[in-house]
Amino acid sequence: MDHSTLHITFEASPPLQQSIEQFIDGMLAAPHRCHLEQLDALVAPFVDEVLSVFFKGPLEAAQAKGASARLILGAMRVINRSADSLVGRLLKNTSVAEQLALARYFSNLRHYQQDRLYVAYPLCPSMAEKASLVFQASLQGEEDMAALLDVLQAINDGAITHFMDNSVCCLTLGRVNRALVAAARVTICKATASATHKGLPGMEASARKAVVHYFDQMLIRFDDG
């Protein structure tokens, strides 16, 4: 993991932390054995937690209700259905080599700080600087909606790349499964873009400020970065 810039992070819940560590530790201890049971116990909670962090979390922080909240929660349900269908199909037949690749993948996502396990991915340096500046301006009452939407879209794109694309790269896919992944990605991208570009502008200014504060708290530069 690149520690030279700000990361988008969330602290793994105790059950998710346990699942991540059990899968990684199990693969490292016995890399030639099948660990499908531990992988299966990890992936569904991981997807649920990612969706909760990126969708439910901002809504709860903003105490958002009405059309914007319904739109964002609707997008979350669409993504959840798409992810569940994809996970169920792709993971059930993973080889030991693919499981080992997934263990390396989760190792790259996890990071410890002050004895806490964070799931994190880096923003590119230019976007990290922009995010910090745009968030601080918004929190000080100088909202630039276009810039804010650009930053949040970059965060969404990063989540899709690091949580979906990079995990799928660990798998060997046939033609049918590649088509299913591509279709699921389109669905997920459309849903996240709709939630951001329609949901956020429809909120009250105070609610948007709460959302900005929520994501600003997710920006971390790790101690060894």
PDB file of C-alpha atoms in Angstrom:
ATOM      1  CA  MET A   1       0.000   0.000   0.000  1.00  0.00           C
ATOM      2  CA  ASP A   2       1.207   3.522  -0.855  1.00  0.00           C
ATOM      3  CA  HIS A   3       1.444   5.553   2.347  1.00  0.00           C
ATOM      4  CA  SER A   4       2.653   8.799   0.742  1.00  0.00           C
ATOM      5  CA  THR A   5      -0.756  10.457   0.488  1.00  0.00           C
ATOM      6  CA  LEU A   6      -4.103  10.740   2.165  1.00  0.00           C
ATOM      7  CA  HIS A   7      -6.239   7.613   2.235  1.00  0.00           C
ATOM      8  CA  ILE A   8      -9.974   7.092   2.330  1.00  0.00           C
ATOM      9  CA  THR A   9     -10.448   4.882   5.356  1.00  0.00           C
ATOM     10  CA  PHE A  10     -12.910   3.285   7.677  1.00  0.00           C
ATOM     11  CA  GLU A  11     -12.298   1.355  10.844  1.00  0.00           C
ATOM     12  CA  ALA A  12     -13.327  -2.278  10.484  1.00  0.00           C
ATOM     13  CA  SER A  13     -15.914  -3.447  12.973  1.00  0.00           C
ATOM     14  CA  PRO A  14     -14.679  -6.132  15.412  1.00  0.00           C
ATOM     15  CA  PRO A  15     -16.442  -8.963  13.501  1.00  0.00           C
ATOM     16  CA  LEU A  16     -15.049  -7.769  10.169  1.00  0.00           C
ATOM     17  CA  GLN A  17     -11.575  -7.361  11.651  1.00  0.00           C
ATOM     18  CA  GLN A  18     -11.747 -10.922  12.952  1.00  0.00           C
ATOM     19  CA  SER A  19     -12.886 -12.239   9.554  1.00  0.00           C
ATOM     20  CA  ILE A  20     -10.114 -10.387   7.700  1.00  0.00           C
ATOM     21  CA  GLU A  21      -7.428 -11.604  10.054  1.00  0.00           C
ATOM     22  CA  GLN A  22      -8.670 -15.198  10.137  1.00  0.00           C
ATOM     23  CA  PHE A  23      -8.697 -15.434   6.349  1.00  0.00           C
ATOM     24  CA  ILE A  24      -5.296 -13.808   5.844  1.00  0.00           C
ATOM     25  CA  ASP A  25      -3.643 -15.659   8.726  1.00  0.00           C
ATOM     26  CA  GLY A  26      -5.154 -18.944   7.577  1.00  0.00           C
ATOM     27  CA  MET A  27      -3.850 -18.511   4.039  1.00  0.00           C
ATOM     28  CA  LEU A  28      -0.393 -17.534   5.259  1.00  0.00           C
ATOM     29  CA  ALA A  29      -0.238 -20.512   7.617  1.00  0.00           C
ATOM     30  CA  ALA A  30      -1.451 -23.015   5.013  1.00  0.00           C
ATOM     31  CA  PRO A  31      -1.186 -21.480   1.517  1.00  0.00           C
ATOM     32  CA  HIS A  32      -1.804 -24.792  -0.251  1.00  0.00           C
ATOM     33  CA  ARG A  33      -5.066 -25.569   1.534  1.00  0.00           C
ATOM     34  CA  CYS A  34      -8.550 -24.449   0.544  1.00  0.00           C
ATOM     35  CA  HIS A  35      -9.891 -21.642   2.757  1.00  0.00           C
ATOM     36  CA  LEU A  36     -13.210 -21.126   1.016  1.00  0.00           C
ATOM     37  CA  GLU A  37     -15.155 -21.238   4.280  1.00  0.00           C
ATOM     38  CA  GLN A  38     -13.112 -18.385   5.779  1.00  0.00           C
ATOM     39  CA  LEU A  39     -13.328 -16.418   2.517  1.00  0.00           C
ATOM     40  CA  ASP A  40     -17.082 -16.844   2.379  1.00  0.00           C
ATOM     41  CA  ALA A  41     -17.366 -15.654   5.984  1.00  0.00           C
ATOM     42  CA  LEU A  42     -15.398 -12.521   5.074  1.00  0.00           C
ATOM     43  CA  VAL A  43     -16.756 -11.281   1.755  1.00  0.00           C
ATOM     44  CA  ALA A  44     -20.447 -10.734   2.541  1.00  0.00           C
ATOM     45  CA  PRO A  45     -19.764  -8.779   5.765  1.00  0.00           C
ATOM     46  CA  PHE A  46     -17.082  -6.804   3.933  1.00  0.00           C
ATOM     47  CA  VAL A  47     -19.531  -5.753   1.195  1.00  0.00           C
ATOM     48  CA  ASP A  48     -22.184  -4.898   3.790  1.00  0.00           C
ATOM     49  CA  GLU A  49     -19.753  -2.755   5.765  1.00  0.00           C
ATOM     50  CA  VAL A  50     -18.478  -0.908   2.690  1.00  0.00           C
ATOM     51  CA  LEU A  51     -22.038  -0.074   1.650  1.00  0.00           C
ATOM     52  CA  SER A  52     -22.929   1.026   5.153  1.00  0.00           C
ATOM     53  CA  VAL A  53     -19.882   3.287   5.374  1.00  0.00           C
ATOM     54  CA  PHE A  54     -20.368   4.959   1.993  1.00  0.00           C
ATOM     55  CA  PHE A  55     -24.166   5.244   2.008  1.00  0.00           C
ATOM     56  CA  LYS A  56     -25.819   4.806   5.408  1.00  0.00           C
ATOM     57  CA  GLY A  57     -23.040   6.586   7.279  1.00  0.00           C
ATOM     58  CA  PRO A  58     -23.336   9.919   5.447  1.00  0.00           C
ATOM     59  CA  LEU A  59     -27.138   9.834   5.663  1.00  0.00           C
ATOM     60  CA  GLU A  60     -27.079   9.199   9.394  1.00  0.00           C
ATOM     61  CA  ALA A  61     -24.484  11.928   9.892  1.00  0.00           C
ATOM     62  CA  ALA A  62     -26.668  14.375   7.983  1.00  0.00           C
ATOM     63  CA  GLN A  63     -29.923  13.090   9.496  1.00  0.00           C
ATOM     64  CA  ALA A  64     -31.168  13.303   5.923  1.00  0.00           C
ATOM     65  CA  LYS A  65     -34.748  12.444   5.090  1.00  0.00           C
ATOM     66  CA  GLY A  66     -37.087  12.820   2.168  1.00  0.00           C
ATOM     67  CA  ALA A  67     -36.314  12.398  -1.525  1.00  0.00           C
ATOM     68  CA  SER A  68     -32.521  12.628  -1.203  1.00  0.00           C
ATOM     69  CA  ALA A  69     -32.394   9.934   1.465  1.00  0.00           C
ATOM     70  CA  ARG A  70     -34.693   7.654  -0.524  1.00  0.00           C
ATOM     71  CA  LEU A  71     -32.551   8.125  -3.614  1.00  0.00           C
ATOM     72  CA  ILE A  72     -29.316   7.287  -1.812  1.00  0.00           C
ATOM     73  CA  LEU A  73     -30.779   4.281  -0.001  1.00  0.00           C
ATOM     74  CA  GLY A  74     -32.281   3.091  -3.277  1.00  0.00           C
ATOM     75  CA  ALA A  75     -28.853   3.249  -4.900  1.00  0.00           C
ATOM     76  CA  MET A  76     -27.433   1.286  -1.982  1.00  0.00           C
ATOM     77  CA  ARG A  77     -30.042  -1.452  -2.439  1.00  0.00           C
ATOM     78  CA  VAL A  78     -29.290  -1.670  -6.171  1.00  0.00           C
ATOM     79  CA  ILE A  79     -25.573  -2.031  -5.487  1.00  0.00           C
ATOM     80  CA  ASN A  80     -26.196  -4.577  -2.733  1.00  0.00           C
ATOM     81  CA  ARG A  81     -28.285  -6.791  -5.006  1.00  0.00           C
ATOM     82  CA  SER A  82     -25.740  -6.569  -7.799  1.00  0.00           C
ATOM     83  CA  ALA A  83     -22.824  -7.311  -5.469  1.00  0.00           C
ATOM     84  CA  ASP A  84     -24.573 -10.207  -3.748  1.00  0.00           C
ATOM     85  CA  SER A  85     -25.381 -11.838  -7.075  1.00  0.00           C
ATOM     86  CA  LEU A  86     -21.837 -11.412  -8.327  1.00  0.00           C
ATOM     87  CA  VAL A  87     -20.187 -12.608  -5.118  1.00  0.00           C
ATOM     88  CA  GLY A  88     -22.376 -15.688  -4.945  1.00  0.00           C
ATOM     89  CA  ARG A  89     -21.415 -16.679  -8.467  1.00  0.00           C
ATOM     90  CA  LEU A  90     -17.718 -15.853  -8.448  1.00  0.00           C
ATOM     91  CA  LEU A  91     -16.521 -17.010  -5.046  1.00  0.00           C
ATOM     92  CA  LYS A  92     -18.047 -20.452  -4.775  1.00  0.00           C
ATOM     93  CA  ASN A  93     -15.517 -22.015  -7.145  1.00  0.00           C
ATOM     94  CA  THR A  94     -12.372 -20.047  -6.304  1.00  0.00           C
ATOM     95  CA  SER A  95      -9.160 -22.045  -6.532  1.00  0.00           C
ATOM     96  CA  VAL A  96      -6.508 -22.105  -3.828  1.00  0.00           C
ATOM     97  CA  ALA A  97      -4.321 -19.864  -5.999  1.00  0.00           C
ATOM     98  CA  GLU A  98      -7.175 -17.351  -6.307  1.00  0.00           C
ATOM     99  CA  GLN A  99      -7.755 -17.486  -2.567  1.00  0.00           C
ATOM    100  CA  LEU A 100      -4.091 -16.707  -2.000  1.00  0.00           C
ATOM    101  CA  ALA A 101      -4.339 -13.751  -4.376  1.00  0.00           C
ATOM    102  CA  LEU A 102      -7.397 -12.521  -2.465  1.00  0.00           C
ATOM    103  CA  ALA A 103      -5.492 -12.837   0.810  1.00  0.00           C
ATOM    104  CA  ARG A 104      -2.797 -10.558  -0.638  1.00  0.00           C
ATOM    105  CA  TYR A 105      -5.538  -8.205  -1.831  1.00  0.00           C
ATOM    106  CA  PHE A 106      -7.073  -7.889   1.640  1.00  0.00           C
ATOM    107  CA  SER A 107      -3.591  -7.486   3.113  1.00  0.00           C
ATOM    108  CA  ASN A 108      -3.109  -4.445   0.866  1.00  0.00           C
ATOM    109  CA  LEU A 109      -6.387  -2.933   2.050  1.00  0.00           C
ATOM    110  CA  ARG A 110      -5.800  -3.325   5.779  1.00  0.00           C
ATOM    111  CA  HIS A 111      -3.700  -0.976   7.829  1.00  0.00           C
ATOM    112  CA  TYR A 112      -3.158  -0.727  11.569  1.00  0.00           C
ATOM    113  CA  GLN A 113      -2.931   2.522  13.480  1.00  0.00           C
ATOM    114  CA  GLN A 114      -3.147   2.825  17.257  1.00  0.00           C
ATOM    115  CA  ASP A 115      -4.104  -0.863  17.418  1.00  0.00           C
ATOM    116  CA  ARG A 116      -7.075  -0.271  15.154  1.00  0.00           C
ATOM    117  CA  LEU A 117      -7.567  -2.046  11.839  1.00  0.00           C
ATOM    118  CA  TYR A 118      -8.546   0.294   9.023  1.00  0.00           C
ATOM    119  CA  VAL A 119      -9.668  -0.618   5.539  1.00  0.00           C
ATOM    120  CA  ALA A 120      -8.052   2.008   3.312  1.00  0.00           C
ATOM    121  CA  TYR A 121      -7.225   2.990  -0.222  1.00  0.00           C
ATOM    122  CA  PRO A 122      -5.057   5.921  -1.376  1.00  0.00           C
ATOM    123  CA  LEU A 123      -6.238   8.939  -3.291  1.00  0.00           C
ATOM    124  CA  CYS A 124      -3.849  10.151  -5.969  1.00  0.00           C
ATOM    125  CA  PRO A 125      -1.815  13.089  -4.607  1.00  0.00           C
ATOM    126  CA  SER A 126      -3.579  15.741  -6.700  1.00  0.00           C
ATOM    127  CA  MET A 127      -7.042  14.533  -5.707  1.00  0.00           C
ATOM    128  CA  ALA A 128      -5.985  14.154  -2.076  1.00  0.00           C
ATOM    129  CA  GLU A 129      -4.928  17.808  -2.025  1.00  0.00           C
ATOM    130  CA  LYS A 130      -8.121  18.868  -3.784  1.00  0.00           C
ATOM    131  CA  ALA A 131     -10.299  16.853  -1.408  1.00  0.00           C
ATOM    132  CA  SER A 132      -8.667  18.405   1.635  1.00  0.00           C
ATOM    133  CA  LEU A 133      -9.045  21.945   0.274  1.00  0.00           C
ATOM    134  CA  VAL A 134     -12.625  21.484  -0.954  1.00  0.00           C
ATOM    135  CA  PHE A 135     -13.755  19.869   2.289  1.00  0.00           C
ATOM    136  CA  GLN A 136     -12.205  22.573   4.438  1.00  0.00           C
ATOM    137  CA  ALA A 137     -13.746  25.333   2.300  1.00  0.00           C
ATOM    138  CA  SER A 138     -17.172  23.677   2.514  1.00  0.00           C
ATOM    139  CA  LEU A 139     -16.915  23.314   6.286  1.00  0.00           C
ATOM    140  CA  GLN A 140     -16.096  27.021   6.504  1.00  0.00           C
ATOM    141  CA  GLY A 141     -19.212  27.913   4.528  1.00  0.00           C
ATOM    142  CA  GLU A 142     -17.544  28.401   1.141  1.00  0.00           C
ATOM    143  CA  GLU A 143     -19.248  25.607  -0.755  1.00  0.00           C
ATOM    144  CA  ASP A 144     -18.277  24.958  -4.369  1.00  0.00           C
ATOM    145  CA  MET A 145     -20.836  22.383  -5.444  1.00  0.00           C
ATOM    146  CA  ALA A 146     -19.112  21.442  -8.698  1.00  0.00           C
ATOM    147  CA  ALA A 147     -15.773  20.868  -6.947  1.00  0.00           C
ATOM    148  CA  LEU A 148     -17.448  18.989  -4.097  1.00  0.00           C
ATOM    149  CA  LEU A 149     -19.257  16.659  -6.485  1.00  0.00           C
ATOM    150  CA  ASP A 150     -15.996  16.098  -8.372  1.00  0.00           C
ATOM    151  CA  VAL A 151     -14.226  15.064  -5.157  1.00  0.00           C
ATOM    152  CA  LEU A 152     -17.025  12.768  -3.997  1.00  0.00           C
ATOM    153  CA  GLN A 153     -17.193  11.169  -7.436  1.00  0.00           C
ATOM    154  CA  ALA A 154     -13.444  10.533  -7.252  1.00  0.00           C
ATOM    155  CA  ILE A 155     -13.962   8.886  -3.856  1.00  0.00           C
ATOM    156  CA  ASN A 156     -16.725   6.727  -5.352  1.00  0.00           C
ATOM    157  CA  ASP A 157     -14.529   5.802  -8.324  1.00  0.00           C
ATOM    158  CA  GLY A 158     -11.693   4.897  -5.984  1.00  0.00           C
ATOM    159  CA  ALA A 159     -13.964   2.657  -3.939  1.00  0.00           C
ATOM    160  CA  ILE A 160     -15.144   0.852  -7.077  1.00  0.00           C
ATOM    161  CA  THR A 161     -11.573   0.397  -8.291  1.00  0.00           C
ATOM    162  CA  HIS A 162     -10.121  -0.777  -4.992  1.00  0.00           C
ATOM    163  CA  PHE A 163     -13.059  -2.741  -3.595  1.00  0.00           C
ATOM    164  CA  MET A 164     -14.409  -4.262  -6.815  1.00  0.00           C
ATOM    165  CA  ASP A 165     -11.961  -4.128  -9.716  1.00  0.00           C
ATOM    166  CA  ASN A 166      -8.871  -5.062  -7.711  1.00  0.00           C
ATOM    167  CA  SER A 167     -10.622  -8.006  -6.072  1.00  0.00           C
ATOM    168  CA  VAL A 168     -11.971  -9.304  -9.379  1.00  0.00           C
ATOM    169  CA  CYS A 169      -8.426  -9.123 -10.793  1.00  0.00           C
ATOM    170  CA  CYS A 170      -7.533 -11.903  -8.345  1.00  0.00           C
ATOM    171  CA  LEU A 171      -9.864 -14.285 -10.174  1.00  0.00           C
ATOM    172  CA  THR A 172      -9.588 -16.132 -13.472  1.00  0.00           C
ATOM    173  CA  LEU A 173     -12.843 -15.451 -15.292  1.00  0.00           C
ATOM    174  CA  GLY A 174     -14.426 -17.072 -18.295  1.00  0.00           C
ATOM    175  CA  ARG A 175     -16.313 -15.154 -20.970  1.00  0.00           C
ATOM    176  CA  VAL A 176     -19.688 -15.375 -19.233  1.00  0.00           C
ATOM    177  CA  ASN A 177     -18.390 -14.229 -15.866  1.00  0.00           C
ATOM    178  CA  ARG A 178     -16.426 -11.385 -17.459  1.00  0.00           C
ATOM    179  CA  ALA A 179     -19.654 -10.187 -19.054  1.00  0.00           C
ATOM    180  CA  LEU A 180     -21.473 -10.433 -15.719  1.00  0.00           C
ATOM    181  CA  VAL A 181     -18.742  -8.434 -13.963  1.00  0.00           C
ATOM    182  CA  ALA A 182     -18.854  -5.765 -16.663  1.00  0.00           C
ATOM    183  CA  ALA A 183     -22.638  -5.474 -16.394  1.00  0.00           C
ATOM    184  CA  ALA A 184     -22.498  -5.311 -12.601  1.00  0.00           C
ATOM    185  CA  ARG A 185     -19.838  -2.596 -12.761  1.00  0.00           C
ATOM    186  CA  VAL A 186     -21.991  -0.455 -15.038  1.00  0.00           C
ATOM    187  CA  THR A 187     -24.930  -0.837 -12.650  1.00  0.00           C
ATOM    188  CA  ILE A 188     -22.823   0.051  -9.621  1.00  0.00           C
ATOM    189  CA  CYS A 189     -21.233   3.070 -11.325  1.00  0.00           C
ATOM    190  CA  LYS A 190     -24.629   4.425 -12.384  1.00  0.00           C
ATOM    191  CA  ALA A 191     -26.090   3.939  -8.905  1.00  0.00           C
ATOM    192  CA  THR A 192     -23.200   5.653  -7.116  1.00  0.00           C
ATOM    193  CA  ALA A 193     -23.177   8.550  -9.570  1.00  0.00           C
ATOM    194  CA  SER A 194     -26.926   9.021  -9.160  1.00  0.00           C
ATOM    195  CA  ALA A 195     -26.674   8.968  -5.369  1.00  0.00           C
ATOM    196  CA  THR A 196     -23.919  11.587  -5.431  1.00  0.00           C
ATOM    197  CA  HIS A 197     -25.006  13.942  -8.190  1.00  0.00           C
ATOM    198  CA  LYS A 198     -28.726  13.875  -7.409  1.00  0.00           C
ATOM    199  CA  GLY A 199     -28.782  13.044  -3.703  1.00  0.00           C
ATOM    200  CA  LEU A 200     -26.272  15.581  -2.385  1.00  0.00           C
ATOM    201  CA  PRO A 201     -27.580  18.716  -4.191  1.00  0.00           C
ATOM    202  CA  GLY A 202     -31.088  17.869  -2.997  1.00  0.00           C
ATOM    203  CA  MET A 203     -30.078  18.104   0.671  1.00  0.00           C
ATOM    204  CA  GLU A 204     -30.340  21.133   2.893  1.00  0.00           C
ATOM    205  CA  ALA A 205     -27.075  23.089   3.266  1.00  0.00           C
ATOM    206  CA  SER A 206     -26.658  21.932   6.868  1.00  0.00           C
ATOM    207  CA  ALA A 207     -27.076  18.298   5.811  1.00  0.00           C
ATOM    208  CA  ARG A 208     -24.489  18.682   3.046  1.00  0.00           C
ATOM    209  CA  LYS A 209     -22.085  20.180   5.556  1.00  0.00           C
ATOM    210  CA  ALA A 210     -22.570  17.127   7.780  1.00  0.00           C
ATOM    211  CA  VAL A 211     -21.851  14.840   4.820  1.00  0.00           C
ATOM    212  CA  VAL A 212     -18.670  16.778   4.046  1.00  0.00           C
ATOM    213  CA  HIS A 213     -17.569  16.498   7.677  1.00  0.00           C
ATOM    214  CA  TYR A 214     -18.251  12.753   7.569  1.00  0.00           C
ATOM    215  CA  PHE A 215     -16.028  12.210   4.531  1.00  0.00           C
ATOM    216  CA  ASP A 216     -13.407  14.638   5.814  1.00  0.00           C
ATOM    217  CA  GLN A 217     -13.023  12.401   8.871  1.00  0.00           C
ATOM    218  CA  MET A 218     -12.345   9.469   6.536  1.00  0.00           C
ATOM    219  CA  LEU A 219      -9.189  11.162   5.208  1.00  0.00           C
ATOM    220  CA  ILE A 220      -6.166   9.776   7.055  1.00  0.00           C
ATOM    221  CA  ARG A 221      -2.447  10.046   6.472  1.00  0.00           C
ATOM    222  CA  PHE A 222      -0.951   7.038   8.208  1.00  0.00           C
ATOM    223  CA  ASP A 223       1.889   7.482  10.704  1.00  0.00           C
ATOM    224  CA  ASP A 224       4.393   5.683   8.503  1.00  0.00           C
ATOM    225  CA  GLY A 225       3.358   7.625   5.388  1.00  0.00           C
TER     226      GLY A 225
END
